[in-house]
Amino acid sequence: MNSRRTLAATKWFLALGALAGIVLVCKRWLHVNPTTVALTLLLLVLLLAANWGLRYAVVISFAAAACYNFFFLPPLNTFTIADTQNWIALFAFLSTAITASRLAQKARDEADDARTRQRELEILFQLSREILQSESLPALLTSLPSAVVGVTGAPFGMLYLLEGDRLYQAGNDSISEIEIPHFRQLATSLQNTQVENDEIQVPLRSGVRPKGLLLLRGATLSAKTADALGGVISIAIDRALALESVARNDAAKESERLRTLMIDSITHALRTPLTSIKGAATTLLQSEVSPTDQRELLSIINEESDRLNLLVSEAVQMAQLDAQQVQMHFDTVSVRHLVNAARDACSWIEDQHPLQAQIDDELAIHADATLLEKVICNLLENAAKYSNAGTPIIVRAERHMDMVAISVADRGIGIDSTEQALIFERFYRGRFQEHSAQGTGMGLAISRAIVEAHGGTISVVSQPAQGSVFTIYLPAANSTNFKLHPAMNSQNI
């Protein structure tokens, strides 16, 4: 309060001093005509109105008119005006000074109002940008009070939601949960924004249904801006609820789709070997068969049992990858050694296809050798299964910046462009591959999960009847994209 009085006294002193200075200079030294004096005084009045307000300008206008009359209008040094024209000049000066002061103050008030509106619009825009980015309802509700306090400059903000009687607050004050019944009553009964002293109460609504209450203390906002603020918050909450609902519905649909695919795929995959095993076992039990036929039937049972075991193993491995329960042991691995190990594990492929490896001996990656060997072996087996016997399979590895690209190319039946993004989904098998070769549709899904756990990617380029190229991108051993942490030598994924 004292500072305000001091500032006002200083302004009055400066204004009167400026008036006295103009009168003294014009009277004692410049000896200018009355018209020049009037214009100079009028300029002072306009400057005061534009910078300090109407109150100073009006008072100085009357003081300037008195000085103008006393010092510059004949008869001099008296307040008497002999000439009627001088009365008109004095009245014109005073009217012009007051009118100009009012116009200057009006322009100043409108400019202040425009700046206030601009600031409030910036507040709404900044808040909208911050809160509409969040798609998680819990995160949104937790951050809302802090965001509102931050953009409005309010010392304290509180958000109350009717659903669950939830209270969220931020700032240098706090509200006890004992006051929740009071806020519940306000949220249900308050129709419009209330501004009382330094507290703003904004009702939050979804349509006509009350949703909660926003309370701000110490904020300088108009009621309309506070209403808009409440509308933005209500929209943000409704949006987050809608996104969560859509996500839940999508997750439920995806879960149902995967469940159906799993049942169909496993049923189909199990039926074929089980039928073969059942037929062979029934034949062995119900009829007299020669030793040669017995051996053949037992071979069928053995092969189909291996298929069942592979199916169960892949299902278990896929479940472990989903649950992140697979142990990974990272080490520096030679790419050539990795490919050679995969060739040894799938040695039957080279009985049907010439296998060519074009690999630099110096290429190395940080990887779990056992898991990546399975990935490369799976790609080699797919290339062999979907290619005619005798067609070559080519394995290449080369350095691309900080990554090593390992590709497996074949000249098989290829993959349609509409299915290339789907073949890495679990249990998915292409329309043309489904009946041309046996499989469960889990091999590529497992491969993608293993590659991504290594910080890499897997992709395919293919044309029907021309063949396919599957490429794995993995961080090189000395890559800045992969920094081996000591704990990663035995890490769960």
CSV table of C-alpha atoms in Angstrom, one decimal:
chain,number,residue,atom,x,y,z
A,1,MET,CA,0.0,0.0,0.0
A,2,ASN,CA,2.8,2.4,0.9
A,3,SER,CA,4.6,1.7,-2.3
A,4,ARG,CA,1.4,2.5,-4.3
A,5,ARG,CA,1.1,5.9,-2.5
A,6,THR,CA,4.7,6.6,-3.1
A,7,LEU,CA,4.4,5.8,-6.8
A,8,ALA,CA,1.3,8.0,-7.1
A,9,ALA,CA,2.9,10.9,-5.3
A,10,THR,CA,5.9,10.6,-7.5
A,11,LYS,CA,3.7,10.7,-10.6
A,12,TRP,CA,1.9,13.8,-9.4
A,13,PHE,CA,5.2,15.5,-8.6
A,14,LEU,CA,6.6,14.7,-12.0
A,15,ALA,CA,3.4,15.8,-13.8
A,16,LEU,CA,3.3,19.1,-12.0
A,17,GLY,CA,7.0,19.5,-12.4
A,18,ALA,CA,6.7,19.0,-16.2
A,19,LEU,CA,3.9,21.6,-16.4
A,20,ALA,CA,6.0,24.1,-14.4
A,21,GLY,CA,9.0,23.4,-16.6
A,22,ILE,CA,7.1,24.0,-19.8
A,23,VAL,CA,5.6,27.3,-18.4
A,24,LEU,CA,9.0,28.5,-17.2
A,25,VAL,CA,10.9,27.7,-20.4
A,26,CYS,CA,8.2,29.3,-22.6
A,27,LYS,CA,7.9,32.3,-20.4
A,28,ARG,CA,11.4,33.1,-19.4
A,29,TRP,CA,13.6,31.9,-22.3
A,30,LEU,CA,11.7,31.0,-25.5
A,31,HIS,CA,9.1,33.8,-25.5
A,32,VAL,CA,6.9,31.8,-28.0
A,33,ASN,CA,3.4,32.8,-29.0
A,34,PRO,CA,0.3,31.6,-27.1
A,35,THR,CA,-0.5,29.0,-29.8
A,36,THR,CA,2.8,27.3,-29.4
A,37,VAL,CA,2.4,27.2,-25.7
A,38,ALA,CA,-1.1,25.7,-26.0
A,39,LEU,CA,0.1,23.0,-28.3
A,40,THR,CA,3.0,22.1,-26.0
A,41,LEU,CA,0.7,21.9,-23.0
A,42,LEU,CA,-1.7,19.8,-25.0
A,43,LEU,CA,1.1,17.4,-25.9
A,44,LEU,CA,1.9,17.0,-22.2
A,45,VAL,CA,-1.7,16.2,-21.4
A,46,LEU,CA,-1.8,13.6,-24.2
A,47,LEU,CA,1.4,11.9,-22.9
A,48,LEU,CA,0.0,11.7,-19.4
A,49,ALA,CA,-3.3,10.3,-20.6
A,50,ALA,CA,-1.5,7.7,-22.8
A,51,ASN,CA,0.9,6.5,-20.1
A,52,TRP,CA,-0.5,7.3,-16.6
A,53,GLY,CA,-4.3,7.4,-17.1
A,54,LEU,CA,-7.2,9.8,-17.3
A,55,ARG,CA,-7.0,11.1,-13.7
A,56,TYR,CA,-3.6,12.7,-14.2
A,57,ALA,CA,-4.5,14.1,-17.6
A,58,VAL,CA,-7.7,15.8,-16.5
A,59,VAL,CA,-6.2,17.4,-13.4
A,60,ILE,CA,-3.2,18.6,-15.4
A,61,SER,CA,-5.6,19.9,-18.1
A,62,PHE,CA,-7.2,22.3,-15.6
A,63,ALA,CA,-3.9,23.3,-14.1
A,64,ALA,CA,-2.5,23.9,-17.6
A,65,ALA,CA,-5.5,26.0,-18.6
A,66,ALA,CA,-5.0,28.1,-15.5
A,67,CYS,CA,-1.3,28.6,-16.2
A,68,TYR,CA,-2.0,29.3,-19.8
A,69,ASN,CA,-4.6,32.0,-18.8
A,70,PHE,CA,-2.4,33.6,-16.1
A,71,PHE,CA,1.0,33.7,-18.0
A,72,PHE,CA,0.2,33.8,-21.7
A,73,LEU,CA,-3.3,35.4,-22.3
A,74,PRO,CA,-3.6,39.2,-21.9
A,75,PRO,CA,-3.9,40.8,-19.5
A,76,LEU,CA,-0.9,38.8,-18.2
A,77,ASN,CA,-0.4,37.7,-14.6
A,78,THR,CA,-4.1,37.8,-13.9
A,79,PHE,CA,-6.9,35.3,-14.4
A,80,THR,CA,-8.9,38.0,-16.1
A,81,ILE,CA,-9.5,37.6,-19.9
A,82,ALA,CA,-10.2,40.8,-21.7
A,83,ASP,CA,-10.6,39.6,-25.3
A,84,THR,CA,-13.5,37.3,-26.1
A,85,GLN,CA,-11.4,35.4,-28.6
A,86,ASN,CA,-9.1,34.4,-25.8
A,87,TRP,CA,-12.1,32.9,-23.9
A,88,ILE,CA,-12.8,30.8,-27.0
A,89,ALA,CA,-9.1,29.8,-27.2
A,90,LEU,CA,-9.0,28.8,-23.5
A,91,PHE,CA,-12.2,26.8,-23.8
A,92,ALA,CA,-11.0,25.1,-27.0
A,93,PHE,CA,-7.7,24.2,-25.3
A,94,LEU,CA,-9.5,22.8,-22.2
A,95,SER,CA,-12.0,20.9,-24.3
A,96,THR,CA,-9.3,19.5,-26.6
A,97,ALA,CA,-7.2,18.4,-23.6
A,98,ILE,CA,-10.0,16.6,-21.8
A,99,THR,CA,-11.4,15.0,-25.0
A,100,ALA,CA,-8.0,13.9,-26.1
A,101,SER,CA,-7.3,12.6,-22.6
A,102,ARG,CA,-10.5,10.5,-22.7
A,103,LEU,CA,-9.7,9.1,-26.1
A,104,ALA,CA,-6.2,8.3,-25.1
A,105,GLN,CA,-7.4,6.5,-22.0
A,106,LYS,CA,-10.1,4.6,-24.0
A,107,ALA,CA,-7.4,3.5,-26.4
A,108,ARG,CA,-5.2,2.4,-23.5
A,109,ASP,CA,-8.1,0.5,-21.9
A,110,GLU,CA,-8.9,-1.3,-25.1
A,111,ALA,CA,-5.2,-2.1,-25.6
A,112,ASP,CA,-5.1,-3.5,-22.0
A,113,ASP,CA,-8.2,-5.5,-22.7
A,114,ALA,CA,-6.8,-6.8,-25.9
A,115,ARG,CA,-3.6,-7.9,-24.1
A,116,THR,CA,-5.7,-9.6,-21.4
A,117,ARG,CA,-7.7,-11.4,-24.0
A,118,GLN,CA,-4.6,-12.5,-25.8
A,119,ARG,CA,-3.1,-13.7,-22.6
A,120,GLU,CA,-6.2,-15.7,-21.8
A,121,LEU,CA,-6.3,-17.2,-25.3
A,122,GLU,CA,-2.7,-18.2,-24.9
A,123,ILE,CA,-3.6,-19.8,-21.6
A,124,LEU,CA,-6.3,-21.8,-23.3
A,125,PHE,CA,-4.1,-22.8,-26.2
A,126,GLN,CA,-1.2,-23.8,-24.0
A,127,LEU,CA,-3.4,-25.8,-21.7
A,128,SER,CA,-5.2,-27.5,-24.6
A,129,ARG,CA,-1.9,-28.5,-26.1
A,130,GLU,CA,-0.6,-29.9,-22.8
A,131,ILE,CA,-3.6,-31.9,-21.7
A,132,LEU,CA,-4.9,-33.1,-25.1
A,133,GLN,CA,-1.6,-34.9,-25.7
A,134,SER,CA,-2.3,-37.4,-22.9
A,135,GLU,CA,-4.3,-40.5,-23.8
A,136,SER,CA,-4.2,-42.1,-20.4
A,137,LEU,CA,-6.9,-41.0,-18.0
A,138,PRO,CA,-5.0,-41.5,-14.7
A,139,ALA,CA,-2.0,-39.6,-16.1
A,140,LEU,CA,-4.3,-36.8,-17.4
A,141,LEU,CA,-6.1,-36.4,-14.0
A,142,THR,CA,-2.8,-36.4,-12.1
A,143,SER,CA,-1.2,-33.8,-14.3
A,144,LEU,CA,-4.3,-31.5,-14.8
A,145,PRO,CA,-4.0,-29.4,-11.6
A,146,SER,CA,-0.3,-28.8,-12.2
A,147,ALA,CA,-0.9,-27.9,-15.8
A,148,VAL,CA,-3.7,-25.4,-14.9
A,149,VAL,CA,-1.6,-23.8,-12.2
A,150,GLY,CA,1.4,-23.6,-14.5
A,151,VAL,CA,-0.4,-21.9,-17.4
A,152,THR,CA,-2.7,-19.6,-15.3
A,153,GLY,CA,-0.1,-18.6,-12.8
A,154,ALA,CA,-2.5,-19.4,-10.0
A,155,PRO,CA,-0.8,-20.2,-6.6
A,156,PHE,CA,-3.2,-23.1,-6.1
A,157,GLY,CA,-5.5,-25.3,-8.1
A,158,MET,CA,-7.8,-28.2,-7.3
A,159,LEU,CA,-9.8,-30.6,-9.5
A,160,TYR,CA,-12.7,-32.6,-8.0
A,161,LEU,CA,-14.5,-35.3,-9.8
A,162,LEU,CA,-17.9,-36.6,-8.8
A,163,GLU,CA,-17.2,-40.1,-10.0
A,164,GLY,CA,-15.3,-41.8,-7.1
A,165,ASP,CA,-15.1,-38.5,-5.1
A,166,ARG,CA,-11.6,-38.0,-6.5
A,167,LEU,CA,-9.6,-35.0,-5.5
A,168,TYR,CA,-6.5,-33.7,-7.3
A,169,GLN,CA,-4.6,-30.6,-6.3
A,170,ALA,CA,-1.4,-28.7,-7.0
A,171,GLY,CA,0.2,-25.5,-5.7
A,172,ASN,CA,1.3,-24.0,-2.4
A,173,ASP,CA,-1.9,-24.8,-0.6
A,174,SER,CA,-3.9,-27.9,0.2
A,175,ILE,CA,-7.5,-29.0,0.8
A,176,SER,CA,-8.5,-31.7,3.2
A,177,GLU,CA,-10.7,-34.6,2.1
A,178,ILE,CA,-13.1,-33.4,4.8
A,179,GLU,CA,-14.3,-30.7,2.4
A,180,ILE,CA,-15.3,-33.3,-0.3
A,181,PRO,CA,-19.0,-33.1,0.6
A,182,HIS,CA,-18.9,-29.3,0.2
A,183,PHE,CA,-17.3,-29.7,-3.3
A,184,ARG,CA,-19.8,-32.5,-4.2
A,185,GLN,CA,-22.6,-30.1,-3.4
A,186,LEU,CA,-21.0,-27.3,-5.4
A,187,ALA,CA,-20.3,-29.6,-8.4
A,188,THR,CA,-24.0,-30.7,-8.6
A,189,SER,CA,-25.6,-27.3,-7.9
A,190,LEU,CA,-23.2,-24.8,-9.5
A,191,GLN,CA,-24.5,-23.7,-12.9
A,192,ASN,CA,-22.1,-20.9,-13.9
A,193,THR,CA,-18.6,-19.9,-13.0
A,194,GLN,CA,-18.4,-18.1,-9.7
A,195,VAL,CA,-15.6,-15.5,-9.0
A,196,GLU,CA,-15.4,-14.6,-5.3
A,197,ASN,CA,-12.5,-12.5,-4.0
A,198,ASP,CA,-9.4,-14.4,-5.3
A,199,GLU,CA,-11.2,-17.8,-5.8
A,200,ILE,CA,-12.7,-19.0,-9.1
A,201,GLN,CA,-15.1,-22.0,-9.0
A,202,VAL,CA,-15.7,-23.6,-12.4
A,203,PRO,CA,-18.3,-26.4,-12.9
A,204,LEU,CA,-17.2,-29.2,-15.2
A,205,ARG,CA,-20.0,-30.9,-17.2
A,206,SER,CA,-20.5,-33.5,-19.9
A,207,GLY,CA,-23.4,-32.0,-21.8
A,208,VAL,CA,-25.9,-31.2,-19.0
A,209,ARG,CA,-24.5,-33.9,-16.6
A,210,PRO,CA,-22.3,-32.5,-13.9
A,211,LYS,CA,-18.8,-34.1,-13.9
A,212,GLY,CA,-16.9,-32.2,-11.2
A,213,LEU,CA,-15.4,-28.9,-10.1
A,214,LEU,CA,-12.3,-26.8,-10.9
A,215,LEU,CA,-11.1,-24.4,-8.2
A,216,LEU,CA,-8.4,-21.8,-8.7
A,217,ARG,CA,-7.1,-19.4,-6.1
A,218,GLY,CA,-5.1,-16.2,-6.9
A,219,ALA,CA,-5.7,-16.5,-10.7
A,220,THR,CA,-6.7,-13.4,-12.7
A,221,LEU,CA,-9.1,-14.7,-15.3
A,222,SER,CA,-12.4,-13.5,-16.6
A,223,ALA,CA,-15.5,-15.6,-16.1
A,224,LYS,CA,-15.8,-16.4,-19.8
A,225,THR,CA,-12.2,-17.6,-19.9
A,226,ALA,CA,-12.7,-19.7,-16.8
A,227,ASP,CA,-15.8,-21.2,-18.5
A,228,ALA,CA,-13.7,-22.0,-21.6
A,229,LEU,CA,-11.0,-23.5,-19.3
A,230,GLY,CA,-13.6,-25.8,-17.7
A,231,GLY,CA,-14.8,-26.8,-21.2
A,232,VAL,CA,-11.3,-27.7,-22.4
A,233,ILE,CA,-10.8,-29.8,-19.2
A,234,SER,CA,-14.1,-31.6,-19.7
A,235,ILE,CA,-13.4,-32.3,-23.3
A,236,ALA,CA,-9.9,-33.6,-22.4
A,237,ILE,CA,-11.4,-36.0,-19.8
A,238,ASP,CA,-14.1,-37.2,-22.1
A,239,ARG,CA,-11.5,-37.7,-24.9
A,240,ALA,CA,-9.3,-39.8,-22.5
A,241,LEU,CA,-12.3,-41.9,-21.5
A,242,ALA,CA,-13.3,-42.4,-25.1
A,243,LEU,CA,-9.7,-43.4,-26.1
A,244,GLU,CA,-9.5,-45.9,-23.2
A,245,SER,CA,-12.9,-47.3,-24.2
A,246,VAL,CA,-11.7,-47.7,-27.8
A,247,ALA,CA,-8.5,-49.3,-26.6
A,248,ARG,CA,-10.3,-51.7,-24.4
A,249,ASN,CA,-12.7,-52.6,-27.3
A,250,ASP,CA,-9.8,-53.0,-29.7
A,251,ALA,CA,-7.9,-55.2,-27.2
A,252,ALA,CA,-11.0,-57.3,-26.6
A,253,LYS,CA,-11.5,-57.7,-30.4
A,254,GLU,CA,-7.8,-58.5,-30.9
A,255,SER,CA,-7.8,-61.0,-28.1
A,256,GLU,CA,-10.9,-62.7,-29.5
A,257,ARG,CA,-9.3,-62.7,-33.0
A,258,LEU,CA,-6.1,-64.2,-31.6
A,259,ARG,CA,-8.0,-66.7,-29.6
A,260,THR,CA,-10.0,-67.8,-32.7
A,261,LEU,CA,-6.8,-67.9,-34.8
A,262,MET,CA,-5.0,-69.9,-32.1
A,263,ILE,CA,-7.8,-72.4,-31.8
A,264,ASP,CA,-8.2,-72.8,-35.6
A,265,SER,CA,-4.5,-73.1,-36.2
A,266,ILE,CA,-3.8,-75.4,-33.3
A,267,THR,CA,-6.8,-77.6,-34.2
A,268,HIS,CA,-5.7,-77.8,-37.8
A,269,ALA,CA,-2.1,-78.4,-36.9
A,270,LEU,CA,-3.0,-81.0,-34.3
A,271,ARG,CA,-5.6,-82.8,-36.4
A,272,THR,CA,-3.2,-83.9,-39.2
A,273,PRO,CA,-0.5,-85.6,-37.1
A,274,LEU,CA,-3.1,-87.0,-34.7
A,275,THR,CA,-5.0,-88.5,-37.6
A,276,SER,CA,-1.8,-90.1,-39.0
A,277,ILE,CA,-0.8,-91.4,-35.6
A,278,LYS,CA,-4.3,-92.8,-34.9
A,279,GLY,CA,-4.5,-94.4,-38.3
A,280,ALA,CA,-1.0,-96.0,-37.9
A,281,ALA,CA,-1.7,-97.2,-34.4
A,282,THR,CA,-5.1,-98.6,-35.3
A,283,THR,CA,-3.6,-100.5,-38.2
A,284,LEU,CA,-0.9,-102.0,-36.0
A,285,LEU,CA,-3.5,-103.1,-33.4
A,286,GLN,CA,-6.2,-104.4,-35.6
A,287,SER,CA,-4.5,-106.3,-38.4
A,288,GLU,CA,-1.6,-108.5,-39.2
A,289,VAL,CA,1.1,-106.5,-40.9
A,290,SER,CA,4.5,-107.4,-42.2
A,291,PRO,CA,7.6,-106.3,-40.4
A,292,THR,CA,8.3,-103.9,-43.3
A,293,ASP,CA,4.8,-102.3,-42.9
A,294,GLN,CA,5.2,-102.2,-39.2
A,295,ARG,CA,8.4,-100.3,-39.5
A,296,GLU,CA,6.8,-97.9,-41.9
A,297,LEU,CA,3.8,-97.3,-39.6
A,298,LEU,CA,6.1,-96.8,-36.6
A,299,SER,CA,8.1,-94.3,-38.7
A,300,ILE,CA,4.9,-92.4,-39.4
A,301,ILE,CA,4.0,-92.3,-35.7
A,302,ASN,CA,7.6,-91.1,-34.9
A,303,GLU,CA,7.5,-88.3,-37.5
A,304,GLU,CA,4.1,-87.1,-36.5
A,305,SER,CA,5.0,-87.2,-32.9
A,306,ASP,CA,7.9,-84.9,-33.7
A,307,ARG,CA,5.5,-82.6,-35.5
A,308,LEU,CA,3.3,-82.5,-32.3
A,309,ASN,CA,6.4,-81.9,-30.2
A,310,LEU,CA,7.5,-79.0,-32.5
A,311,LEU,CA,4.0,-77.5,-32.3
A,312,VAL,CA,3.9,-77.6,-28.5
A,313,SER,CA,7.5,-76.2,-28.3
A,314,GLU,CA,6.7,-73.3,-30.5
A,315,ALA,CA,3.5,-72.5,-28.6
A,316,VAL,CA,5.5,-72.6,-25.3
A,317,GLN,CA,8.3,-70.4,-26.7
A,318,MET,CA,5.8,-67.9,-28.1
A,319,ALA,CA,4.1,-67.8,-24.6
A,320,GLN,CA,7.5,-67.3,-22.9
A,321,LEU,CA,8.4,-64.5,-25.3
A,322,ASP,CA,5.1,-62.8,-24.7
A,323,ALA,CA,5.6,-63.1,-20.9
A,324,GLN,CA,9.2,-61.9,-21.2
A,325,GLN,CA,10.5,-65.0,-19.5
A,326,VAL,CA,13.2,-66.0,-21.9
A,327,GLN,CA,16.8,-65.8,-20.7
A,328,MET,CA,19.1,-64.0,-23.1
A,329,HIS,CA,22.9,-64.3,-22.9
A,330,PHE,CA,24.6,-61.6,-25.0
A,331,ASP,CA,28.0,-61.9,-26.4
A,332,THR,CA,30.0,-60.8,-29.4
A,333,VAL,CA,29.1,-63.3,-32.2
A,334,SER,CA,30.6,-63.8,-35.6
A,335,VAL,CA,28.0,-63.6,-38.3
A,336,ARG,CA,29.7,-66.3,-40.3
A,337,HIS,CA,29.8,-68.6,-37.3
A,338,LEU,CA,26.1,-67.9,-36.6
A,339,VAL,CA,25.1,-68.8,-40.2
A,340,ASN,CA,27.3,-71.9,-40.2
A,341,ALA,CA,25.7,-73.1,-37.0
A,342,ALA,CA,22.2,-72.5,-38.5
A,343,ARG,CA,23.2,-74.5,-41.6
A,344,ASP,CA,24.4,-77.4,-39.5
A,345,ALA,CA,21.1,-77.4,-37.5
A,346,CYS,CA,19.1,-77.4,-40.8
A,347,SER,CA,21.4,-79.7,-42.8
A,348,TRP,CA,18.6,-81.3,-44.6
A,349,ILE,CA,18.1,-78.1,-46.6
A,350,GLU,CA,21.3,-78.6,-48.5
A,351,ASP,CA,20.1,-82.0,-49.7
A,352,GLN,CA,17.4,-80.2,-51.7
A,353,HIS,CA,18.8,-76.7,-52.4
A,354,PRO,CA,22.2,-75.3,-53.1
A,355,LEU,CA,23.0,-72.9,-50.3
A,356,GLN,CA,25.3,-70.0,-51.0
A,357,ALA,CA,26.7,-67.8,-48.2
A,358,GLN,CA,28.3,-64.4,-49.0
A,359,ILE,CA,29.5,-63.1,-45.6
A,360,ASP,CA,32.5,-61.0,-44.6
A,361,ASP,CA,34.5,-62.9,-41.9
A,362,GLU,CA,35.0,-59.7,-39.9
A,363,LEU,CA,31.2,-59.0,-39.4
A,364,ALA,CA,30.2,-59.5,-35.8
A,365,ILE,CA,27.1,-58.6,-33.7
A,366,HIS,CA,26.1,-58.5,-30.0
A,367,ALA,CA,23.6,-61.3,-29.7
A,368,ASP,CA,22.3,-64.4,-28.0
A,369,ALA,CA,23.8,-66.9,-30.5
A,370,THR,CA,21.3,-69.7,-29.6
A,371,LEU,CA,18.2,-67.6,-30.2
A,372,LEU,CA,19.5,-66.0,-33.4
A,373,GLU,CA,20.5,-69.4,-34.7
A,374,LYS,CA,16.9,-70.4,-34.4
A,375,VAL,CA,15.8,-67.3,-36.3
A,376,ILE,CA,18.2,-67.9,-39.3
A,377,CYS,CA,17.4,-71.6,-39.3
A,378,ASN,CA,13.6,-70.7,-39.4
A,379,LEU,CA,14.2,-68.4,-42.4
A,380,LEU,CA,16.3,-71.1,-44.2
A,381,GLU,CA,13.6,-73.7,-43.6
A,382,ASN,CA,10.9,-71.4,-44.9
A,383,ALA,CA,12.9,-70.6,-48.0
A,384,ALA,CA,13.4,-74.4,-48.6
A,385,LYS,CA,9.7,-75.3,-47.9
A,386,TYR,CA,8.3,-72.6,-50.3
A,387,SER,CA,10.8,-73.1,-53.1
A,388,ASN,CA,11.1,-75.8,-55.8
A,389,ALA,CA,13.8,-78.4,-55.2
A,390,GLY,CA,17.1,-77.4,-56.8
A,391,THR,CA,16.6,-73.7,-56.7
A,392,PRO,CA,19.3,-71.8,-54.8
A,393,ILE,CA,19.1,-70.2,-51.4
A,394,ILE,CA,21.4,-67.2,-50.9
A,395,VAL,CA,22.5,-65.9,-47.5
A,396,ARG,CA,24.2,-62.5,-47.4
A,397,ALA,CA,25.5,-60.3,-44.6
A,398,GLU,CA,26.8,-56.8,-44.9
A,399,ARG,CA,27.4,-53.7,-42.9
A,400,HIS,CA,25.0,-50.7,-43.1
A,401,MET,CA,26.2,-47.8,-40.9
A,402,ASP,CA,26.0,-49.1,-37.4
A,403,MET,CA,23.8,-52.1,-38.4
A,404,VAL,CA,24.5,-55.5,-39.8
A,405,ALA,CA,22.0,-56.8,-42.4
A,406,ILE,CA,21.6,-60.5,-42.7
A,407,SER,CA,19.3,-61.6,-45.6
A,408,VAL,CA,18.0,-64.9,-46.8
A,409,ALA,CA,16.8,-64.9,-50.5
A,410,ASP,CA,15.0,-67.7,-52.3
A,411,ARG,CA,13.3,-68.1,-55.7
A,412,GLY,CA,10.1,-69.6,-54.4
A,413,ILE,CA,6.4,-68.9,-54.8
A,414,GLY,CA,6.7,-65.4,-53.2
A,415,ILE,CA,4.3,-63.5,-51.0
A,416,ASP,CA,1.5,-61.2,-52.1
A,417,SER,CA,2.0,-57.5,-51.2
A,418,THR,CA,-1.2,-57.5,-49.3
A,419,GLU,CA,0.1,-60.2,-47.0
A,420,GLN,CA,3.6,-59.1,-46.4
A,421,ALA,CA,2.7,-57.1,-43.3
A,422,LEU,CA,0.6,-59.9,-41.9
A,423,ILE,CA,3.0,-62.9,-42.1
A,424,PHE,CA,4.8,-61.8,-39.0
A,425,GLU,CA,1.6,-62.1,-37.0
A,426,ARG,CA,1.2,-65.3,-35.0
A,427,PHE,CA,-0.8,-68.1,-36.5
A,428,TYR,CA,-1.1,-66.3,-39.8
A,429,ARG,CA,-0.3,-68.2,-43.0
A,430,GLY,CA,-0.6,-66.9,-46.5
A,431,ARG,CA,-3.5,-68.0,-48.7
A,432,PHE,CA,-1.2,-69.8,-51.2
A,433,GLN,CA,1.2,-71.1,-48.6
A,434,GLU,CA,-1.4,-72.6,-46.3
A,435,HIS,CA,-1.9,-75.8,-48.3
A,436,SER,CA,1.5,-75.9,-50.1
A,437,ALA,CA,3.6,-76.7,-46.9
A,438,GLN,CA,3.1,-77.7,-43.4
A,439,GLY,CA,3.4,-75.2,-40.6
A,440,THR,CA,1.8,-73.5,-37.6
A,441,GLY,CA,2.2,-69.9,-38.6
A,442,MET,CA,4.3,-69.1,-35.4
A,443,GLY,CA,7.8,-69.3,-36.8
A,444,LEU,CA,8.0,-65.7,-38.2
A,445,ALA,CA,6.2,-64.3,-35.1
A,446,ILE,CA,8.8,-66.0,-32.9
A,447,SER,CA,11.6,-64.7,-35.1
A,448,ARG,CA,10.3,-61.1,-35.0
A,449,ALA,CA,10.1,-61.2,-31.2
A,450,ILE,CA,13.6,-62.5,-30.9
A,451,VAL,CA,15.0,-60.0,-33.3
A,452,GLU,CA,13.2,-57.0,-31.7
A,453,ALA,CA,14.5,-58.2,-28.3
A,454,HIS,CA,18.0,-57.7,-29.7
A,455,GLY,CA,17.2,-54.1,-30.7
A,456,GLY,CA,16.8,-55.0,-34.4
A,457,THR,CA,14.1,-55.3,-37.1
A,458,ILE,CA,13.0,-57.9,-39.6
A,459,SER,CA,11.4,-57.2,-43.0
A,460,VAL,CA,10.5,-58.9,-46.2
A,461,VAL,CA,10.6,-57.9,-49.9
A,462,SER,CA,8.8,-60.3,-52.2
A,463,GLN,CA,7.0,-60.8,-55.5
A,464,PRO,CA,4.7,-63.7,-56.3
A,465,ALA,CA,6.4,-66.4,-58.4
A,466,GLN,CA,9.7,-64.4,-58.2
A,467,GLY,CA,10.8,-65.3,-54.6
A,468,SER,CA,11.3,-63.5,-51.3
A,469,VAL,CA,14.1,-61.8,-49.4
A,470,PHE,CA,13.9,-61.8,-45.6
A,471,THR,CA,16.3,-59.3,-44.0
A,472,ILE,CA,17.3,-59.0,-40.4
A,473,TYR,CA,18.9,-55.7,-39.2
A,474,LEU,CA,20.9,-56.0,-36.0
A,475,PRO,CA,23.3,-53.6,-34.2
A,476,ALA,CA,27.0,-54.3,-35.0
A,477,ALA,CA,29.3,-55.4,-32.3
A,478,ASN,CA,31.0,-51.9,-32.2
A,479,SER,CA,27.8,-50.0,-32.9
A,480,THR,CA,26.8,-47.0,-30.9
A,481,ASN,CA,23.2,-48.2,-31.2
A,482,PHE,CA,23.9,-51.1,-28.9
A,483,LYS,CA,25.7,-50.6,-25.6
A,484,LEU,CA,26.2,-53.9,-23.8
A,485,HIS,CA,25.3,-53.5,-20.1
A,486,PRO,CA,26.9,-55.9,-17.7
A,487,ALA,CA,23.4,-57.0,-16.5
A,488,MET,CA,22.5,-58.0,-20.1
A,489,ASN,CA,24.7,-61.0,-20.0
A,490,SER,CA,21.8,-62.8,-18.5
A,491,GLN,CA,18.6,-60.8,-19.2
A,492,ASN,CA,14.9,-61.6,-19.2
A,493,ILE,CA,13.0,-60.4,-22.3
